Tab-separated table of C-alpha atoms and ligand atoms in Angstrom:
chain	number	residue	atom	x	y	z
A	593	UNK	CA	7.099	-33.381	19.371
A	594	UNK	CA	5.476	-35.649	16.938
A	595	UNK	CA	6.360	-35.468	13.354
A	596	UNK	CA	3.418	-37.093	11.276
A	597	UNK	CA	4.058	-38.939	8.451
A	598	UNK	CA	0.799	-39.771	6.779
A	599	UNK	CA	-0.101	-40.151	3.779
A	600	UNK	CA	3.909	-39.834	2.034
A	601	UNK	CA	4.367	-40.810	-1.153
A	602	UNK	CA	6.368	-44.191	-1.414
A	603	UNK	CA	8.950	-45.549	-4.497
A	604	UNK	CA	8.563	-48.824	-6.256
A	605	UNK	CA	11.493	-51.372	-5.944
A	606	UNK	CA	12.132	-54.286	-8.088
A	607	UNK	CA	13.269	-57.494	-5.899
A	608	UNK	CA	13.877	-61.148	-6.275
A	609	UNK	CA	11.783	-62.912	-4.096
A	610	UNK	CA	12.974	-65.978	-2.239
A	611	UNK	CA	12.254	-68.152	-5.327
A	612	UNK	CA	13.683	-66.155	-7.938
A	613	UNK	CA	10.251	-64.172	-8.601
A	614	UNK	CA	10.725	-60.380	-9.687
A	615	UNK	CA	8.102	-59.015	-7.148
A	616	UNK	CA	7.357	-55.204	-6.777
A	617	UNK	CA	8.323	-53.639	-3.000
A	618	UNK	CA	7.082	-50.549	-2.131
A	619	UNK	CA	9.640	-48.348	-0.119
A	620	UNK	CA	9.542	-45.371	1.761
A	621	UNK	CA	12.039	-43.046	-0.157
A	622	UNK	CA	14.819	-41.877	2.085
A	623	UNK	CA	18.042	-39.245	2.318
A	624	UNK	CA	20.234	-42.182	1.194
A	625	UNK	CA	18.345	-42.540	-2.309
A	626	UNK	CA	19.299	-39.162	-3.061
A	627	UNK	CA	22.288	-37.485	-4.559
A	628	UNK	CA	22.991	-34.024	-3.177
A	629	UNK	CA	23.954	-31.052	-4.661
A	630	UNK	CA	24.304	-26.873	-4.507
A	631	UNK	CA	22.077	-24.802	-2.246
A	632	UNK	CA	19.220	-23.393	-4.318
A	633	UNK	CA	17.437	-21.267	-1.348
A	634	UNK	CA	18.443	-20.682	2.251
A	635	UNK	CA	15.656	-19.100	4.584
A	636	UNK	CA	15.366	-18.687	8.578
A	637	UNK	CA	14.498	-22.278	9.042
A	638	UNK	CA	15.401	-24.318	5.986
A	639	UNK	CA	17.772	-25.103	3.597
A	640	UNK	CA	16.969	-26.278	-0.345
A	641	UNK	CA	19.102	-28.512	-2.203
A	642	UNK	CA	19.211	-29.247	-5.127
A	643	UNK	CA	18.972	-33.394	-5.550
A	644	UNK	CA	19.011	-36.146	-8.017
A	645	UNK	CA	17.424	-39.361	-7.183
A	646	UNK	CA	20.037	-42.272	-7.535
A	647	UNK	CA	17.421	-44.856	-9.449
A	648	UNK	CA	16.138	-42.347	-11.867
A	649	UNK	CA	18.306	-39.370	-12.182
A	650	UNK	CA	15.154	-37.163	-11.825
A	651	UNK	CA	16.211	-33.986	-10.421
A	652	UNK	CA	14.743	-32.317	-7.755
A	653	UNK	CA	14.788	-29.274	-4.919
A	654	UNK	CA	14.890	-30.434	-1.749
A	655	UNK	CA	14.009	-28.624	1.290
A	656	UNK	CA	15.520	-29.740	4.530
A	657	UNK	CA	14.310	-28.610	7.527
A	658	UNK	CA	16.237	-28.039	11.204
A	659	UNK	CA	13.845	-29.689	13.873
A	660	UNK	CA	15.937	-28.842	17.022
A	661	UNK	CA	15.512	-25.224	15.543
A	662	UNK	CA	11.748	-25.382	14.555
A	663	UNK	CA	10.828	-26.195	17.751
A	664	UNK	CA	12.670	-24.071	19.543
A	665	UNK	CA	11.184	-21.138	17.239
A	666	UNK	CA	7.974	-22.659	17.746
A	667	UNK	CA	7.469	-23.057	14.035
A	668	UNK	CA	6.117	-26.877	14.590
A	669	UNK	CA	2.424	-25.627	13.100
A	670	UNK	CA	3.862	-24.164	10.143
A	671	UNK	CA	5.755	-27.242	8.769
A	672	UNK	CA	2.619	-29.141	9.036
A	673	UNK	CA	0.619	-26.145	7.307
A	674	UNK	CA	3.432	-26.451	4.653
A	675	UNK	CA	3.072	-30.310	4.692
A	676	UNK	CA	-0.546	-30.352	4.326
A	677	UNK	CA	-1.474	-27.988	1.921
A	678	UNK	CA	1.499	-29.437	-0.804
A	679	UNK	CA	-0.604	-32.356	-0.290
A	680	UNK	CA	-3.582	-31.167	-1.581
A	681	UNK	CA	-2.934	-29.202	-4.322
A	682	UNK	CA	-0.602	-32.317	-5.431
A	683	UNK	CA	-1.743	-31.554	-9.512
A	684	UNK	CA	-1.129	-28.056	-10.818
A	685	UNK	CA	1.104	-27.082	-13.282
A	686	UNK	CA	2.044	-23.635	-11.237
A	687	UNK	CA	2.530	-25.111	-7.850
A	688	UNK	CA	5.366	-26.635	-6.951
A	689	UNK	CA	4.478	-30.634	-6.549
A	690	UNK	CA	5.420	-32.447	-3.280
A	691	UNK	CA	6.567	-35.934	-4.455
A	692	UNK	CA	7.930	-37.379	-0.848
A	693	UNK	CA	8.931	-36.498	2.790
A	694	UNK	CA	11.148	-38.199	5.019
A	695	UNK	CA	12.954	-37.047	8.122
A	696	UNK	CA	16.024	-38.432	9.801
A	697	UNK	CA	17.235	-37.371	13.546
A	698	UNK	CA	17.962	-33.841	12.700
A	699	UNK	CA	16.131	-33.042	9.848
A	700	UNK	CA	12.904	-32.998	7.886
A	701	UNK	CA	12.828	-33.235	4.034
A	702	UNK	CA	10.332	-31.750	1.839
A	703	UNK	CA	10.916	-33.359	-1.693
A	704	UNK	CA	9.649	-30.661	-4.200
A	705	UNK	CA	10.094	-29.812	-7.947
A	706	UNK	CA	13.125	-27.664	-8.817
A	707	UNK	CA	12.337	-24.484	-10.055
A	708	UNK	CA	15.871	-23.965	-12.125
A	709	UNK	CA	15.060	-20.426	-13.482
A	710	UNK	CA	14.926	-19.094	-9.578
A	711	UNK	CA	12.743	-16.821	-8.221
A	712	UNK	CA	10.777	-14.032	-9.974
A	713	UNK	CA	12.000	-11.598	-8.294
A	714	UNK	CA	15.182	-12.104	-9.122
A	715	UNK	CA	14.298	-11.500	-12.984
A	716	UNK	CA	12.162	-8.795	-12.197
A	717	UNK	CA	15.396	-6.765	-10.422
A	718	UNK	CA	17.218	-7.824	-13.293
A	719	UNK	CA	15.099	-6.270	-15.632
A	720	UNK	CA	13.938	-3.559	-13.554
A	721	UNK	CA	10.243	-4.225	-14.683
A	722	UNK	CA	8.562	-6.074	-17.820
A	723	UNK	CA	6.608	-4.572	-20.216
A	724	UNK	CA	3.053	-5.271	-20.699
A	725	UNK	CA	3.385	-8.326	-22.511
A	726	UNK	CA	5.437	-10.115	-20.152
A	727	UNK	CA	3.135	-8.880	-17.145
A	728	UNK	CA	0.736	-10.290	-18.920
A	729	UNK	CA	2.083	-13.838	-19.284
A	730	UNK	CA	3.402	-13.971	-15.777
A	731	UNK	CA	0.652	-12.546	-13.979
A	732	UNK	CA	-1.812	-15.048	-16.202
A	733	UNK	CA	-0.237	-17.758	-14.635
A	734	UNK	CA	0.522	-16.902	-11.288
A	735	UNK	CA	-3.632	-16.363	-11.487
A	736	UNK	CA	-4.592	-19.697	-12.706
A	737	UNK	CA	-2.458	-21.085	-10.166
A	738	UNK	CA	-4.383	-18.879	-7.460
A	739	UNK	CA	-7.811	-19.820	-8.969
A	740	UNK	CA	-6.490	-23.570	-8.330
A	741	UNK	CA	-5.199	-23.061	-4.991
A	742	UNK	CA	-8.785	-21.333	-3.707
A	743	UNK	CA	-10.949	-24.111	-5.789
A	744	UNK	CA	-8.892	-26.758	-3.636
A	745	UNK	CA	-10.076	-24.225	-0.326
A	746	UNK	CA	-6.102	-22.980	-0.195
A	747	UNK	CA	-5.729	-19.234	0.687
A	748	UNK	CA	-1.739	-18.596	-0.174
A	749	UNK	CA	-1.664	-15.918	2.422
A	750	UNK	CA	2.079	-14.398	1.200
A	751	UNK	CA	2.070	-13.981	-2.389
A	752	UNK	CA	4.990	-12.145	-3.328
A	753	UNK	CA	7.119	-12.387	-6.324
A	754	UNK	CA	9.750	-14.056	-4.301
A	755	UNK	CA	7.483	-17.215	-3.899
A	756	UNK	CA	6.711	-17.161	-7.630
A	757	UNK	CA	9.690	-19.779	-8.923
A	758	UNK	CA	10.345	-20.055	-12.182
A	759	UNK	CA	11.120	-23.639	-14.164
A	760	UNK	CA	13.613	-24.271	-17.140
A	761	UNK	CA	10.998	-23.533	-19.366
A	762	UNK	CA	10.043	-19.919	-17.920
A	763	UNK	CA	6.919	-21.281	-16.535
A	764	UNK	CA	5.525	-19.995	-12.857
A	765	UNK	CA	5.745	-22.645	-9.872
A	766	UNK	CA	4.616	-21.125	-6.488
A	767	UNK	CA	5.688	-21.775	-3.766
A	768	UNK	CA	6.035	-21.598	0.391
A	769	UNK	CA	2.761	-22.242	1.494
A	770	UNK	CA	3.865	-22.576	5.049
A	771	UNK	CA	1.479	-19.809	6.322
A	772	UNK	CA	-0.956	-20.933	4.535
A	773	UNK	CA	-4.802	-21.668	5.390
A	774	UNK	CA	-6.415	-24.813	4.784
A	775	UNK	CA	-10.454	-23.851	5.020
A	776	UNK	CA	-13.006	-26.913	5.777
A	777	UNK	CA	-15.147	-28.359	2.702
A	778	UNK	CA	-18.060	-25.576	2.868
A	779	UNK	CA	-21.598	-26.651	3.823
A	780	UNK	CA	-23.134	-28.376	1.450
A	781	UNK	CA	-26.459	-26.555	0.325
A	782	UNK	CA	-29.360	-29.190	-0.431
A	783	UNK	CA	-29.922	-27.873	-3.824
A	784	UNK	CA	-26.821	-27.285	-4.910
A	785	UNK	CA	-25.447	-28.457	-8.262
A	786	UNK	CA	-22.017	-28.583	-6.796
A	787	UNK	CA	-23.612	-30.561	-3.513
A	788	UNK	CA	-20.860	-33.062	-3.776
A	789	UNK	CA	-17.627	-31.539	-5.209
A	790	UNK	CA	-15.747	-30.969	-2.470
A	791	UNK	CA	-14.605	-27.310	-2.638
A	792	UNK	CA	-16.143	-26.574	-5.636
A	793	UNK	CA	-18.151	-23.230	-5.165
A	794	UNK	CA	-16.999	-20.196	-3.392
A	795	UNK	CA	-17.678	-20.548	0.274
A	796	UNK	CA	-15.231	-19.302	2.031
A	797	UNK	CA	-14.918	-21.978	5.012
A	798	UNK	CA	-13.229	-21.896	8.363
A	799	UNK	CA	-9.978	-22.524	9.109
A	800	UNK	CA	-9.083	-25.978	10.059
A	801	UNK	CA	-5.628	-25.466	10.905
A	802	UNK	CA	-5.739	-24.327	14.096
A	803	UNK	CA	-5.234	-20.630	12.318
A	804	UNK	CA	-8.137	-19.077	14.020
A	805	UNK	CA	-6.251	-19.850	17.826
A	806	UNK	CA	-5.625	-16.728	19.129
A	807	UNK	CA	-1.724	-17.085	18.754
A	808	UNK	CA	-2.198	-17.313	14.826
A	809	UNK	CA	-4.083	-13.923	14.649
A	810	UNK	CA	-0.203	-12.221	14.851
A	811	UNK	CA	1.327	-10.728	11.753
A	812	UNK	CA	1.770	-13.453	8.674
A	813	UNK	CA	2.921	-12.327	5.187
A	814	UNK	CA	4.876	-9.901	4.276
A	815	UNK	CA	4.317	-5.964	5.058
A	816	UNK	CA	4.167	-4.659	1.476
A	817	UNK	CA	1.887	-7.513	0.460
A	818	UNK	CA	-0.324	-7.583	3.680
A	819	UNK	CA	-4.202	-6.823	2.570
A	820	UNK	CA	-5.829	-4.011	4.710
A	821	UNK	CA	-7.990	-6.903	5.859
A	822	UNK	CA	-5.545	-8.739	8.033
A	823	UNK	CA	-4.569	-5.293	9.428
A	824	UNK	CA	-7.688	-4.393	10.223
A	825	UNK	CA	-9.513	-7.523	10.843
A	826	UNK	CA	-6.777	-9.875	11.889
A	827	UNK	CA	-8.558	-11.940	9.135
A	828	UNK	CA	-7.329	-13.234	5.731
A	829	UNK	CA	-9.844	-14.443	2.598
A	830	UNK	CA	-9.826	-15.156	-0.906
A	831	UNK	CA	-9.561	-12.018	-1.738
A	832	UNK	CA	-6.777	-10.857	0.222
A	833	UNK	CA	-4.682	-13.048	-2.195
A	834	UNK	CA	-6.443	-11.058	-4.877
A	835	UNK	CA	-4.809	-7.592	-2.791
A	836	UNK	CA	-1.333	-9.437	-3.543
A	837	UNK	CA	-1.715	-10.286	-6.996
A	838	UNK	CA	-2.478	-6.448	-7.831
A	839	UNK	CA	0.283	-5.337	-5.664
A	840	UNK	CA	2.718	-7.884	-7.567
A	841	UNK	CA	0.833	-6.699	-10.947
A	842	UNK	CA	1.882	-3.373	-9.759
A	843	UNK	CA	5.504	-4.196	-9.255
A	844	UNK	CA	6.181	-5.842	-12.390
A	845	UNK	CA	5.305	-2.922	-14.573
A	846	UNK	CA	7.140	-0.817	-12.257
A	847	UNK	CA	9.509	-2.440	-10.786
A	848	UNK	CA	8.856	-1.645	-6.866
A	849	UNK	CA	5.337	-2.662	-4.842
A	850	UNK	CA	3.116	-0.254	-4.152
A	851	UNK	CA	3.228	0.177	-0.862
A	852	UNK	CA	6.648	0.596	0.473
A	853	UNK	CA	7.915	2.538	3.293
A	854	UNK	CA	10.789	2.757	6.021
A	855	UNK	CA	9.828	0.111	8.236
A	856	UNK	CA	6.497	-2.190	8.502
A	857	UNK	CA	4.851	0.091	10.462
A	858	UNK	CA	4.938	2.810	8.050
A	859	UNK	CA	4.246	0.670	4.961
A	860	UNK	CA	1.289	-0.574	7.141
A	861	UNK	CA	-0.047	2.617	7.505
A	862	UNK	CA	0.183	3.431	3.600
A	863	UNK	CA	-1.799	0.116	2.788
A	864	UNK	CA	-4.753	0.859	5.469
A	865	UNK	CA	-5.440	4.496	3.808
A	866	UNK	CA	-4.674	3.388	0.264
A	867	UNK	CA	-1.872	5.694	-0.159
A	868	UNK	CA	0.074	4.480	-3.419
A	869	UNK	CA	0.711	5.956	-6.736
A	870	UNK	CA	0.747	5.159	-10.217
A	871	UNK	CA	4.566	6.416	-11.621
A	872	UNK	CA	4.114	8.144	-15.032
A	873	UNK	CA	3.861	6.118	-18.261
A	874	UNK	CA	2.259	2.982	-16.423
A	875	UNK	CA	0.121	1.608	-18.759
A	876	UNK	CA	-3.588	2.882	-18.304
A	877	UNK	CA	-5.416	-0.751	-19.075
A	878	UNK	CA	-3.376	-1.731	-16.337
A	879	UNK	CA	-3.870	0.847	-13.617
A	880	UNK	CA	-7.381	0.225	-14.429
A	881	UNK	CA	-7.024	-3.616	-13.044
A	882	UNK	CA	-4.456	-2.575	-10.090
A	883	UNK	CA	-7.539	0.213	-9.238
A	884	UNK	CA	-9.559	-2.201	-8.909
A	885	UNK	CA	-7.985	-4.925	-6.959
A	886	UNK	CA	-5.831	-2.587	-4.584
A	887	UNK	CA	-9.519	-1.601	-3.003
A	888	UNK	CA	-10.186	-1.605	0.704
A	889	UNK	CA	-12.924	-3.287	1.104
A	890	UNK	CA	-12.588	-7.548	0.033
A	891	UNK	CA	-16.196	-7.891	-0.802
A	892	UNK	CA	-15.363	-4.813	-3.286
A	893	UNK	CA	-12.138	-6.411	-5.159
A	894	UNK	CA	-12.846	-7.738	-8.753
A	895	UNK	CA	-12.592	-11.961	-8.266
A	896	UNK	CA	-10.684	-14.405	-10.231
A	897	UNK	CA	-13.431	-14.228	-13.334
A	898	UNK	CA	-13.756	-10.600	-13.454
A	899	UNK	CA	-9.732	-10.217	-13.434
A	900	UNK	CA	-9.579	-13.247	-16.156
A	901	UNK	CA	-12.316	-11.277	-18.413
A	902	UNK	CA	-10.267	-7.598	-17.687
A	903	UNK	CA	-9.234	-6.192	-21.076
A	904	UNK	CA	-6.105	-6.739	-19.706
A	905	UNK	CA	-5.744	-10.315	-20.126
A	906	UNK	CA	-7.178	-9.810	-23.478
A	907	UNK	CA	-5.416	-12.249	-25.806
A	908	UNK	CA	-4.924	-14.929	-23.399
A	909	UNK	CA	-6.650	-18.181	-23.683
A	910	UNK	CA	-7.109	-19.485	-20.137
A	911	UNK	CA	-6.689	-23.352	-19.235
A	912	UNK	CA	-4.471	-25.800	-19.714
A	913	UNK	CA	-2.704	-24.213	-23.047
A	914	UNK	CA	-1.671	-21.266	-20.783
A	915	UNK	CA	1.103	-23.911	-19.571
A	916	UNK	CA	2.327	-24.703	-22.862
A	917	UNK	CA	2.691	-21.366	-24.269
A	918	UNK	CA	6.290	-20.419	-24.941
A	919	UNK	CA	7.549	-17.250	-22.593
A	920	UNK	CA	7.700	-14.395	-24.345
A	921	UNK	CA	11.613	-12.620	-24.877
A	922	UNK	CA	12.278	-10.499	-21.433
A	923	UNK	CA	12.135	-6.715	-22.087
B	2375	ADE	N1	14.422	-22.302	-3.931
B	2375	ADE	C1	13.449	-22.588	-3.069
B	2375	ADE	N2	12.677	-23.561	-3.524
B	2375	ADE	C2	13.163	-23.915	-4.727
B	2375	ADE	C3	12.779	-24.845	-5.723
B	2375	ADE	N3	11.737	-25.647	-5.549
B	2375	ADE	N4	13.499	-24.907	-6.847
B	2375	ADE	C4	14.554	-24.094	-7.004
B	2375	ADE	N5	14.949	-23.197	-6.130
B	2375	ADE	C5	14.264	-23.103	-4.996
């Protein structure tokens, strides 16, 4: 198997030069330049560490993957996937940022931001759900991070609140894009003003990787989150993201998803005839939006401008300043 390694980020090292000269090296980061510490995460194939780097004392989470094990499990594609798509949505404030990878014999390394306030989902079971307010500053963000991930032509694919991180300062950093899709720079229309953004308007694209092989068409997400779409259809979009964000809207305010059964089967069942309810005392602005992203039909579900402009993101200025804001007090 062949392990790419384009495009990694590199460090800068300061050297002496044969006549004394400071001269700047550039130097592919390694395990060695790192200090290793407690396991933040542990899933089926990887392992993340938290990790300080020796020159700076930057800390950082870093996910080491098992290659003996990935190929054995086949997984090969979705380590690239992961790879890939870090790489391109390199500059968001609610992603988590890839700074380097490196492997060694037995592992890969995935060098990502640390996310010290955990997953969402762990606050949220803590809590047992947030009240409107801080649904409203969570899901804001986890939504300007989605608009960014679909203008860069990323469809997250298995947004849950367990892939929502959380940094020291409260702030959302997603995360696990390895079943994501990467879709192709749409056509470029002749006349259009947006003719040579790449990824600028709302086409949706086709798959470049590889996800449209017939092996790819099995099962990816998770059940509760799936949209009726890839059930149906065997086909993910935009807007099936979109299904996940008003299932996760759901869960905050209530504290369990939606659609949740005994086994997949069952909960896959419930999602393909819409059968969820609303538990007494949700808020009514809100089961206005979940209505009307929890709908069958993609084409139907509100998009990212309609849900920004929903009375129930009233009060929040979108942009930049929604990554400064201070989180509000958990209750
Ligand atoms: N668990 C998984 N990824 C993580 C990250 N980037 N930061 C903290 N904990 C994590």
């Amino acid at each position: 198997e062949e392990w790419k390694e384009r495009g990694a980020a590199v460090g800068v090292r300061q050297e002496l030069d044969r006549n004394g000269n400071h001269v700047q090296r550039f130097v592919k980061k390694g395990v060695k330049d790192f200090n290793f510490g407690r396991t933040l995460g542990e899933g089926s194939y990887s392992t993340v560490l938290a990790a300080t780097d020796r020159q700076t004392l930057k800390e950082y989470a870093i996910k080491v993957l098992d290659k003996r094990h990935i190929i054995k499990e086949r997984k090969v594609k979705y380590v690239n996937i992961e790879k890939n798509t870090l790489n391109r949505l390199g500059d968001h404030p609610g992603i988590v940022r890839l700074y380097y990878t490196f492997q060694d014999e037995r592992s890969l390394y995935y060098v990502l931001d640390v996310a010290s306030g955990g997953e969402l989902l762990g606050v949220l079971k803590r809590m047992g759900t947030f009240d409107e307010e801080c649904a409203r500053y969570y899901g804001a963000q986890i939504l300007d991070a989605v608009e960014y991930m679909h203008s860069r032509g990323v469809i997250h694919r298995d947004l849950k609140p367990e892939n929502v991180l959380l940094d020291d300062q409260m702030h959302v950093k997603i995360t696990d894009f390895g079943t994501a899709k990467i879709l192709d720079p749409p056509r470029q229309p002749q006349d259009s003003i947006n003719g040579n953004i790449p990824f600028a308007n709302q086409n949706q694209g086709n798959a470049i990787d590889g996800s449209d092989d017939n092996r790819a068409n099995s099962f990816v997400g998770t059940a509760e989150y799936v949209s009726p779409e890839l059930l149906t259809d065997k086909n993910a979009c935009k807007a099936s993201d979109l299904w996940a964000f008003g299932c996760i809207i759901y869960q905050l305010l209530s504290g369990r998803p939606p659609f949740k059964a005994a086994n997949e089967y069952q909960t896959f069942q419930k999602i393909v005839s819409l059968d969820y309810e609303f538990p007494k005392g949700f808020p009514p602005v809100a089961k206005d939006l979940v209505e009307r992203l929890l709908v069958l039909d993609p084409a139907k579900r509100l998009t990212i401008e309609h849900i920004k402009n929903h009375q129930f993101f009233d009060g929040i200025v979108w942009g930049r300043g929604l990554w400064k804001q201070k989180a509000p007090r958990l209750k």
